[in-house]
Short mmCIF file of C-alpha atoms in Angstrom, two decimals:
data_model
loop_
_atom_site.label_atom_id
_atom_site.label_comp_id
_atom_site.label_asym_id
_atom_site.label_seq_id
_atom_site.Cartn_x
_atom_site.Cartn_y
_atom_site.Cartn_z
CA MET Z 9 0.00 0.00 0.00
CA PRO Z 10 2.36 2.75 -1.20
CA GLY Z 11 1.80 6.44 -0.62
CA LYS Z 12 1.68 9.03 -3.37
CA GLN Z 13 5.44 9.65 -3.48
CA GLN Z 14 6.21 5.95 -3.05
CA ARG Z 15 3.92 5.14 -5.95
CA GLN Z 16 5.86 7.56 -8.14
CA VAL Z 17 9.12 5.87 -7.12
CA LEU Z 18 7.72 2.43 -8.01
CA GLU Z 19 6.53 3.73 -11.38
CA THR Z 20 9.98 5.18 -12.04
CA ILE Z 21 11.69 1.87 -11.25
CA GLY Z 22 9.11 -0.05 -13.30
CA ASP Z 23 9.65 2.24 -16.29
CA ARG Z 24 13.42 1.72 -16.04
CA CYS Z 25 12.86 -2.05 -16.00
CA ALA Z 26 10.77 -1.68 -19.17
CA VAL Z 27 13.57 0.33 -20.84
CA LEU Z 28 16.12 -2.40 -20.06
CA TRP Z 29 13.70 -5.15 -21.13
CA ASN Z 30 13.06 -3.47 -24.48
CA ALA Z 31 16.79 -2.93 -25.07
CA VAL Z 32 17.55 -6.61 -24.38
CA GLN Z 33 14.66 -7.75 -26.57
CA TYR Z 34 15.84 -5.51 -29.43
CA ARG Z 35 19.32 -7.07 -29.23
CA CYS Z 36 17.91 -10.62 -29.22
CA ARG Z 37 15.41 -9.88 -32.00
CA GLN Z 38 18.12 -8.48 -34.26
CA ALA Z 39 20.28 -11.57 -33.73
CA PHE Z 40 17.32 -13.90 -34.39
CA CYS Z 41 16.19 -12.09 -37.57
CA GLU Z 42 19.72 -12.05 -38.98
CA GLY Z 43 20.13 -15.79 -38.41
CA GLU Z 44 22.69 -15.42 -35.63
CA PRO Z 45 22.47 -17.27 -32.29
CA VAL Z 46 20.62 -15.37 -29.60
CA PRO Z 47 23.09 -14.25 -26.88
CA SER Z 48 23.13 -16.21 -23.66
CA TYR Z 49 22.41 -14.75 -20.23
CA ALA Z 50 26.11 -14.37 -19.42
CA ALA Z 51 26.78 -12.68 -22.77
CA LEU Z 52 23.86 -10.29 -22.27
CA CYS Z 53 25.05 -9.38 -18.76
CA SER Z 54 28.57 -8.58 -19.99
CA GLU Z 55 27.21 -6.65 -22.98
CA PHE Z 56 24.72 -4.53 -21.00
CA LYS Z 57 26.96 -3.99 -17.99
CA GLU Z 58 27.72 -0.40 -19.05
CA HIS Z 59 24.33 0.28 -20.67
CA PRO Z 60 22.56 3.39 -19.27
CA ALA Z 61 19.34 1.41 -18.69
CA TYR Z 62 21.25 -1.20 -16.67
CA ARG Z 63 23.16 1.36 -14.61
CA ALA Z 64 19.94 3.22 -13.80
CA LEU Z 65 18.79 0.19 -11.77
CA PRO Z 66 20.26 -1.68 -8.80
CA ALA Z 67 22.43 -4.59 -9.98
CA HIS Z 68 20.15 -7.28 -8.55
CA ILE Z 69 17.10 -5.85 -10.38
CA GLY Z 70 18.95 -5.37 -13.68
CA GLN Z 71 20.26 -8.94 -13.64
CA GLU Z 72 16.78 -10.34 -12.99
CA VAL Z 73 15.30 -8.32 -15.87
CA ILE Z 74 17.95 -9.73 -18.23
CA LYS Z 75 17.34 -13.25 -16.89
CA LYS Z 76 13.57 -12.99 -17.44
CA ALA Z 77 14.16 -11.72 -20.98
CA ARG Z 78 16.46 -14.66 -21.76
CA LYS Z 79 14.00 -17.15 -20.23
CA ALA Z 80 11.32 -15.78 -22.56
CA TRP Z 81 13.52 -16.75 -25.51
CA ASP Z 82 14.16 -20.19 -24.02
CA SER Z 83 10.40 -20.72 -23.81
CA PHE Z 84 10.00 -19.50 -27.39
CA PHE Z 85 12.58 -21.99 -28.70
CA ALA Z 86 10.99 -24.83 -26.69
CA CYS Z 87 7.55 -24.06 -28.17
CA LEU Z 88 9.12 -23.77 -31.63
CA ARG Z 89 10.54 -27.29 -31.33
CA LEU Z 90 7.12 -28.61 -30.29
CA TYR Z 91 5.51 -26.85 -33.26
CA ARG Z 92 7.97 -28.39 -35.69
CA LYS Z 93 7.20 -31.83 -34.26
CA GLY Z 94 3.49 -31.24 -34.84
CA LYS Z 95 2.55 -31.00 -31.15
CA LEU Z 96 1.34 -27.38 -31.42
CA GLU Z 97 -1.29 -26.18 -33.88
CA GLU Z 98 -0.10 -22.56 -34.22
CA PRO Z 99 3.48 -21.29 -34.43
CA PRO Z 100 4.72 -19.43 -31.32
CA ARG Z 101 5.41 -15.71 -31.39
CA ILE Z 102 8.76 -14.20 -30.51
CA PRO Z 103 8.94 -12.31 -27.18
CA ARG Z 104 7.41 -8.85 -27.36
CA TYR Z 105 8.35 -5.46 -26.04
CA TRP Z 106 6.76 -3.99 -22.96
CA LYS Z 107 4.76 -1.44 -24.92
CA ASP Z 108 1.16 -0.33 -25.30
CA ARG Z 109 0.82 -0.11 -29.08
CA ARG Z 110 -2.57 1.58 -28.91
CA MET Z 111 -1.26 4.41 -26.72
CA GLY Z 112 2.28 4.33 -28.17
CA ARG Z 113 4.15 4.29 -24.86
CA ARG Z 114 6.06 1.91 -22.61
CA THR Z 115 4.24 -0.13 -19.97
CA PHE Z 116 5.84 -1.54 -16.83
CA ARG Z 117 4.69 -4.96 -15.70
CA VAL Z 118 7.02 -6.31 -13.05
CA ILE Z 119 9.95 -5.28 -10.85
CA PRO Z 120 12.00 -8.44 -10.14
CA VAL Z 121 14.29 -8.58 -7.11
CA LYS Z 122 17.01 -11.21 -7.24
CA ALA Z 123 18.44 -11.84 -3.78
CA PRO Z 124 16.72 -11.88 -0.35
CA THR Z 125 19.55 -9.63 0.90
CA SER Z 126 18.09 -6.83 -1.24
CA TYR Z 127 14.65 -6.81 0.40
CA ALA Z 128 12.95 -7.52 3.71
CA LEU Z 129 9.32 -8.66 3.87
CA ASN Z 130 7.07 -9.25 6.85
CA PHE Z 131 3.34 -9.04 7.49
CA ARG Z 132 3.50 -5.24 7.86
CA THR Z 133 6.24 -3.75 5.68
CA LEU Z 134 8.33 -4.39 2.58
CA SER Z 135 11.77 -2.78 2.36
CA LEU Z 136 13.59 -2.46 -0.99
CA THR Z 137 16.97 -1.20 -2.16
CA LEU Z 138 16.70 1.90 -4.35
CA PRO Z 139 18.80 3.09 -7.31
CA ARG Z 140 21.66 5.45 -6.51
CA ASP Z 141 19.95 8.62 -7.72
CA LEU Z 142 16.88 7.95 -5.54
CA ARG Z 143 18.60 6.96 -2.31
CA LYS Z 144 19.20 10.48 -0.98
CA GLU Z 145 15.52 11.43 -1.10
CA HIS Z 146 14.28 8.27 0.69
CA GLY Z 147 17.14 7.43 3.04
CA GLY Z 148 18.66 4.60 1.02
CA ARG Z 149 15.69 2.20 1.11
CA LEU Z 150 12.03 2.27 0.19
CA VAL Z 151 9.76 1.06 3.01
CA LEU Z 152 6.21 0.20 1.94
CA ARG Z 153 3.24 -0.72 4.09
CA THR Z 154 1.80 -4.13 3.17
CA LYS Z 155 -1.47 -5.94 3.73
CA GLY Z 156 -1.74 -9.70 3.43
CA VAL Z 157 -0.85 -13.07 4.90
CA LEU Z 158 2.49 -14.87 4.63
CA ARG Z 159 1.19 -18.36 3.89
CA PHE Z 160 4.50 -20.22 3.84
CA SER Z 161 7.47 -20.19 6.20
CA GLY Z 162 10.86 -21.20 4.84
CA THR Z 163 13.94 -19.85 3.13
CA PRO Z 164 13.06 -16.68 1.14
CA LYS Z 165 14.25 -16.52 -2.45
CA THR Z 166 13.35 -14.08 -5.22
CA LEU Z 167 10.62 -11.45 -5.07
CA GLU Z 168 8.54 -9.79 -7.80
CA LEU Z 169 6.51 -6.60 -7.58
CA ARG Z 170 3.67 -6.75 -10.11
CA TYR Z 171 1.38 -3.90 -11.06
CA ASP Z 172 -2.29 -4.60 -11.77
CA PRO Z 173 -3.52 -1.90 -14.20
CA VAL Z 174 -7.17 -2.85 -13.63
CA ARG Z 175 -7.16 -2.51 -9.84
CA ARG Z 176 -4.29 0.00 -9.97
CA ARG Z 177 -2.49 -1.78 -7.15
CA TRP Z 178 0.91 -3.30 -6.52
CA TYR Z 179 1.30 -6.91 -5.41
CA ALA Z 180 4.39 -8.68 -4.07
CA HIS Z 181 4.94 -12.31 -5.10
CA GLN Z 182 7.63 -14.08 -3.07
CA VAL Z 183 9.28 -17.42 -3.76
CA VAL Z 184 9.86 -19.41 -0.57
CA GLU Z 185 11.76 -22.70 -0.37
CA VAL Z 186 9.75 -24.95 1.94
CA PRO Z 187 11.24 -28.24 3.17
CA GLU Z 188 9.55 -31.47 2.17
CA PRO Z 189 6.87 -32.56 4.66
CA VAL Z 190 7.89 -35.44 6.89
CA ARG Z 191 5.72 -38.45 6.12
CA LYS Z 192 5.22 -40.78 9.05
CA ALA Z 193 5.70 -44.47 8.44
CA ARG Z 194 2.20 -45.94 8.41
CA LEU Z 195 0.05 -48.29 6.39
CA GLU Z 196 -1.02 -47.12 2.95
CA LYS Z 197 -4.59 -45.88 2.71
CA TYR Z 198 -6.03 -44.95 -0.65
CA ALA Z 199 -8.58 -42.49 -2.02
CA ALA Z 200 -9.68 -41.48 -5.52
CA ALA Z 201 -11.09 -38.30 -7.04
CA ASP Z 202 -13.20 -38.05 -10.20
CA LEU Z 203 -13.34 -34.57 -11.79
CA GLY Z 204 -16.32 -33.27 -13.74
CA ALA Z 205 -18.17 -30.17 -14.90
CA ARG Z 206 -21.52 -30.57 -13.09
CA VAL Z 207 -19.93 -32.27 -10.06
CA LEU Z 208 -16.52 -30.68 -9.70
CA ALA Z 209 -15.08 -33.59 -7.71
CA ALA Z 210 -16.36 -36.96 -6.48
CA LEU Z 211 -14.21 -38.35 -3.67
CA ALA Z 212 -14.10 -42.05 -2.73
CA ILE Z 213 -12.08 -42.99 0.36
CA GLU Z 214 -10.99 -46.50 1.32
CA GLY Z 215 -12.95 -47.76 4.31
CA LEU Z 216 -15.71 -45.15 3.91
CA ASP Z 217 -19.06 -46.45 2.68
CA ARG Z 218 -20.22 -43.04 1.37
CA GLN Z 219 -18.70 -40.94 -1.37
CA LEU Z 220 -18.35 -37.15 -1.19
CA LEU Z 221 -19.75 -35.09 -4.07
CA PHE Z 222 -18.83 -31.41 -4.53
CA SER Z 223 -21.59 -29.87 -6.61
CA ALA Z 224 -20.82 -27.08 -9.09
CA ARG Z 225 -24.35 -25.65 -9.04
CA GLU Z 226 -23.65 -22.48 -7.02
CA VAL Z 227 -20.26 -21.90 -8.64
CA TRP Z 228 -21.85 -22.22 -12.09
CA LYS Z 229 -24.63 -19.76 -11.17
CA ASP Z 230 -22.07 -17.23 -10.02
CA PHE Z 231 -20.08 -17.73 -13.23
CA LEU Z 232 -23.22 -17.16 -15.33
CA TYR Z 233 -24.05 -13.98 -13.41
CA TRP Z 234 -20.67 -12.39 -14.16
CA THR Z 235 -20.84 -13.65 -17.75
CA ARG Z 236 -24.11 -11.73 -18.21
CA ARG Z 237 -22.49 -8.64 -16.71
CA ILE Z 238 -19.62 -8.99 -19.20
CA ALA Z 239 -22.07 -9.36 -22.12
CA GLU Z 240 -23.94 -6.21 -21.04
CA GLU Z 241 -20.69 -4.23 -20.88
CA GLN Z 242 -19.62 -5.53 -24.30
CA SER Z 243 -22.97 -4.47 -25.79
CA ARG Z 244 -22.56 -0.99 -24.30
CA LEU Z 245 -19.05 -0.71 -25.76
CA ASN Z 246 -20.25 -1.86 -29.18
CA ARG Z 247 -22.90 0.85 -29.23
CA ALA Z 248 -20.23 3.39 -28.31
CA GLY Z 249 -17.86 2.11 -31.01
CA ARG Z 250 -15.25 0.88 -28.52
CA ARG Z 251 -13.65 -2.54 -28.10
CA THR Z 252 -12.52 -2.62 -24.48
CA SER Z 253 -12.53 -0.62 -21.26
CA ARG Z 254 -11.17 -0.78 -17.76
CA ARG Z 255 -14.60 -1.84 -16.49
CA LEU Z 256 -14.70 -4.76 -18.93
CA ARG Z 257 -11.24 -5.92 -17.85
CA SER Z 258 -12.34 -5.59 -14.23
CA LEU Z 259 -15.40 -7.80 -14.85
CA TYR Z 260 -13.27 -10.48 -16.51
CA GLN Z 261 -10.83 -10.35 -13.61
CA THR Z 262 -13.61 -10.55 -11.02
CA ARG Z 263 -15.15 -13.61 -12.69
CA ALA Z 264 -11.77 -15.37 -12.84
CA CYS Z 265 -10.92 -14.53 -9.22
CA ARG Z 266 -14.27 -15.76 -7.86
CA LEU Z 267 -13.93 -19.02 -9.79
CA LYS Z 268 -10.39 -19.56 -8.55
CA HIS Z 269 -11.50 -18.78 -4.99
CA ALA Z 270 -14.03 -21.62 -5.15
CA PHE Z 271 -11.45 -24.01 -6.61
CA VAL Z 272 -8.82 -23.14 -3.98
CA ALA Z 273 -11.36 -23.73 -1.21
CA LEU Z 274 -12.38 -27.01 -2.84
CA ALA Z 275 -8.78 -28.24 -2.96
CA ALA Z 276 -8.27 -27.27 0.68
CA GLU Z 277 -11.48 -29.09 1.72
CA ILE Z 278 -10.42 -32.24 -0.14
CA ALA Z 279 -7.01 -32.16 1.57
CA ARG Z 280 -8.69 -31.74 4.97
CA CYS Z 281 -11.01 -34.70 4.35
CA LEU Z 282 -8.13 -36.91 3.26
CA LYS Z 283 -5.99 -35.90 6.21
CA ARG Z 284 -8.88 -36.50 8.62
CA HIS Z 285 -9.27 -40.07 7.32
CA ARG Z 286 -5.47 -40.65 7.35
CA VAL Z 287 -5.21 -41.13 3.58
CA THR Z 288 -1.65 -41.46 2.24
CA VAL Z 289 -2.24 -41.89 -1.54
CA LEU Z 290 -4.75 -40.09 -3.78
CA PHE Z 291 -5.53 -41.40 -7.28
CA LEU Z 292 -6.46 -38.32 -9.30
CA GLU Z 293 -8.20 -38.51 -12.66
CA ASP Z 294 -6.00 -37.33 -15.54
CA LEU Z 295 -8.20 -35.58 -18.14
CA THR Z 296 -5.46 -34.33 -20.46
CA GLY Z 297 -6.79 -33.90 -24.00
CA ILE Z 298 -10.40 -34.77 -23.15
CA ARG Z 299 -11.82 -31.64 -24.85
CA GLU Z 300 -9.72 -31.66 -28.01
CA ASP Z 301 -11.72 -31.32 -31.25
CA MET Z 302 -15.05 -31.59 -29.39
CA ASP Z 303 -18.06 -29.32 -29.92
CA PHE Z 304 -20.68 -29.52 -27.17
CA GLY Z 305 -23.07 -27.01 -28.73
CA PRO Z 306 -24.94 -24.95 -26.11
CA LYS Z 307 -22.77 -26.50 -23.37
CA ASN Z 308 -19.53 -25.06 -24.74
CA LEU Z 309 -19.65 -22.28 -22.13
CA LEU Z 310 -19.88 -24.88 -19.35
CA VAL Z 311 -17.26 -27.28 -20.69
CA HIS Z 312 -14.74 -24.99 -22.39
CA ASN Z 313 -14.97 -21.77 -20.32
CA PHE Z 314 -16.18 -22.71 -16.84
CA TRP Z 315 -14.63 -26.16 -16.42
CA THR Z 316 -10.93 -25.35 -15.95
CA PHE Z 317 -10.04 -28.84 -14.83
CA ARG Z 318 -6.29 -28.34 -15.29
CA MET Z 319 -6.26 -25.51 -12.74
CA LEU Z 320 -8.39 -27.56 -10.34
CA ARG Z 321 -6.10 -30.58 -10.72
CA ASN Z 322 -3.00 -28.49 -10.01
CA LEU Z 323 -4.61 -26.93 -6.94
CA ILE Z 324 -5.61 -30.34 -5.57
CA GLU Z 325 -2.10 -31.69 -6.15
CA ALA Z 326 -0.52 -28.71 -4.38
CA ALA Z 327 -2.89 -28.98 -1.39
CA CYS Z 328 -2.23 -32.72 -1.05
CA VAL Z 329 1.53 -32.28 -1.28
CA ARG Z 330 1.40 -29.71 1.53
CA ALA Z 331 -0.60 -32.21 3.61
CA GLY Z 332 1.93 -34.99 2.98
CA ILE Z 333 -0.34 -37.00 0.63
CA ARG Z 334 1.10 -38.58 -2.50
CA VAL Z 335 -0.86 -37.94 -5.73
CA ILE Z 336 -0.85 -40.49 -8.58
CA PRO Z 337 -2.56 -39.65 -11.92
CA VAL Z 338 -4.88 -42.35 -13.32
CA LYS Z 339 -6.34 -42.62 -16.82
CA PRO Z 340 -10.16 -42.45 -16.65
CA ARG Z 341 -10.85 -44.76 -19.59
CA GLY Z 342 -13.80 -47.06 -18.85
CA THR Z 343 -14.41 -45.85 -15.30
CA SER Z 344 -17.87 -44.45 -16.11
CA SER Z 345 -19.12 -47.36 -18.22
CA ARG Z 346 -18.82 -50.26 -15.77
CA CYS Z 347 -20.29 -51.11 -12.37
CA ALA Z 348 -18.05 -50.72 -9.34
CA VAL Z 349 -19.61 -53.80 -7.66
CA CYS Z 350 -19.52 -56.46 -10.37
CA GLY Z 351 -17.62 -54.77 -13.22
CA SER Z 352 -20.45 -55.26 -15.75
CA PRO Z 353 -21.44 -52.61 -18.32
CA VAL Z 354 -24.00 -50.11 -17.03
CA ASN Z 355 -26.85 -48.17 -18.57
CA ARG Z 356 -27.30 -44.43 -18.09
CA PRO Z 357 -30.99 -43.53 -18.31
CA VAL Z 358 -30.37 -39.98 -17.02
CA ARG Z 359 -27.25 -37.87 -16.82
CA ARG Z 360 -26.39 -38.41 -13.15
CA LYS Z 361 -27.49 -42.04 -12.67
CA VAL Z 362 -26.14 -45.40 -13.84
CA VAL Z 363 -28.01 -48.69 -13.58
CA CYS Z 364 -26.43 -52.15 -13.58
CA GLU Z 365 -28.81 -54.84 -14.87
CA LYS Z 366 -26.68 -57.72 -13.56
CA CYS Z 367 -26.57 -56.77 -9.87
CA SER Z 368 -29.56 -54.35 -9.95
CA CYS Z 369 -27.51 -51.51 -8.48
CA VAL Z 370 -28.44 -47.87 -9.01
CA TRP Z 371 -25.46 -45.50 -8.64
CA HIS Z 372 -24.71 -41.87 -8.86
CA ALA Z 373 -22.58 -41.67 -12.01
CA ASP Z 374 -19.74 -39.65 -10.48
CA ALA Z 375 -19.62 -41.77 -7.31
CA ASN Z 376 -19.44 -44.92 -9.43
CA ALA Z 377 -16.56 -43.42 -11.48
CA ALA Z 378 -14.65 -42.42 -8.34
CA LEU Z 379 -14.95 -45.94 -6.93
CA ASN Z 380 -13.77 -47.45 -10.22
CA ILE Z 381 -10.73 -45.16 -10.16
CA LEU Z 382 -10.04 -46.29 -6.59
CA LEU Z 383 -10.36 -49.96 -7.53
CA GLN Z 384 -8.20 -49.41 -10.61
CA GLY Z 385 -5.48 -47.59 -8.67
CA SER Z 386 -5.23 -49.84 -5.63
CA SER Z 387 -3.76 -53.28 -6.25
CA LYS Z 388 -6.55 -55.50 -4.95
CA GLY Z 389 -9.15 -53.03 -3.78
CA HIS Z 390 -8.62 -54.12 -0.19
CA GLY Z 391 -10.89 -52.24 2.20
CA VAL Z 392 -12.94 -50.61 -0.56
CA LYS Z 393 -16.65 -50.72 0.20
CA ALA Z 394 -18.56 -50.64 -3.07
CA ALA Z 395 -22.09 -50.35 -1.78
CA PRO Z 396 -24.67 -48.25 -3.67
CA ARG Z 397 -25.40 -45.89 -0.76
CA LYS Z 398 -26.51 -42.33 -1.30
CA PRO Z 399 -23.40 -40.09 -1.43
CA LEU Z 400 -22.85 -37.06 0.79
CA PRO Z 401 -23.23 -33.81 -1.22
CA TYR Z 402 -21.23 -30.65 -0.56
CA ARG Z 403 -22.28 -27.21 -1.76
CA TRP Z 404 -20.49 -23.87 -2.17
CA ASN Z 405 -21.84 -21.00 -0.05
CA HIS Z 406 -19.50 -18.40 -1.66
CA HIS Z 407 -17.16 -18.76 1.32
CA ARG Z 408 -16.53 -22.44 2.03
CA TRP Z 409 -17.73 -25.91 1.07
CA VAL Z 410 -20.33 -27.31 3.48
CA SER Z 411 -22.36 -30.49 3.52
CA ARG Z 412 -26.15 -30.48 3.71
CA PHE Z 413 -25.88 -31.48 7.39
CA GLU Z 414 -23.69 -28.45 8.19
CA SER Z 415 -24.60 -24.79 8.40
CA ALA Z 416 -22.52 -21.96 6.93
CA ALA Z 417 -20.96 -21.36 10.37
CA GLY Z 418 -19.57 -24.90 10.43
CA THR Z 419 -21.96 -26.27 13.08
CA PRO Z 420 -24.43 -29.14 12.55
CA LYS Z 421 -27.94 -28.11 11.66
CA ALA Z 422 -30.64 -28.60 14.27
CA THR Z 423 -33.42 -30.96 13.25
CA SER Z 424 -37.08 -30.02 13.51
CA GLY Z 425 -37.76 -32.46 16.35
CA SER Z 426 -34.77 -31.56 18.52
CA ARG Z 427 -35.29 -30.15 22.00
CA MET Z 428 -33.03 -28.27 24.38
CA ALA Z 429 -32.97 -28.98 28.09
CA ALA Z 430 -32.83 -26.06 30.49
#
């Protein structure tokens, strides 16, 4: 939360980072267009050591800007190799300048800080080293008030200050090296998670006779509400002859943040459930490539825009790793088309139900798939109770995931016939 003068200092440093970034990109672009090898990081550092843009910044910031510019070219060459092998449909673009072409001026995006000796961060303040020409005015260092929570404790590494042009705020992103969690020696206990669009996750735990279903109904309603707001703003801009606005970018950002909030809370709730039942291994459904070359018609908004299963999978993996739970990806082929009790093919009269004619079992489709993933992942299915009992649903109350037997405050709901003794 910088003050007015501090904000001007940050903008000055960000603009100097953009000048150095553009100079490095110009040098690399010229070498690439002329057929010469793009200079390495060490060559760029020695070449720009006396450059005015480099000397206008502290050494640790200038080196990080050059490193990020060179990493952008490494990513470009990696994508180019994949494109030549036929693994990418469109050719990659070379790294761009930090420039707003519509306004015709430079834009600053990030201020990278290399070493933890150059900054100090706690839950109240952030202290940074300033360039030489700005040290006299601010006493050598820039001390900023901060607001937030330090989620991880460990060895601090690099730090990045990023500017959000929509919210017009600065955010600090810190890399922290956290030691590996100590896993106690105990018997293996398995669980499986099936990911979907209508039911975001179906969780089957070994030894538990009920499956947990996390419904996407409320999250989907919230996504549709902000989608309608975006459509209204786009219609207003079209009538005014404009293509974008700060309000439109803010609506897109709000929709994405609210969706990610629900997914982060879902991953945390899954990790808590697994830890409470002493699960050591989670078999997670791998849906890579499931939507390629598929047109779902009116459901394209649900499947292609709302259902960001890759982000949800990564969040679940990260939450389980922090809890000391090992995650193993499992291919989902055939898990929804056979019965978890007898293994026979099933019929699907409606979207959420499957019926097995051989054993006369009626299942929830996602619970049946989660149990099949659990049976497929574990060696013999020891301890897995495949009984067609009604699963336990969880819903999103825009703050946390609660079951139907739990109120928003986290306490069990009182039944209609309950009485209190004086």
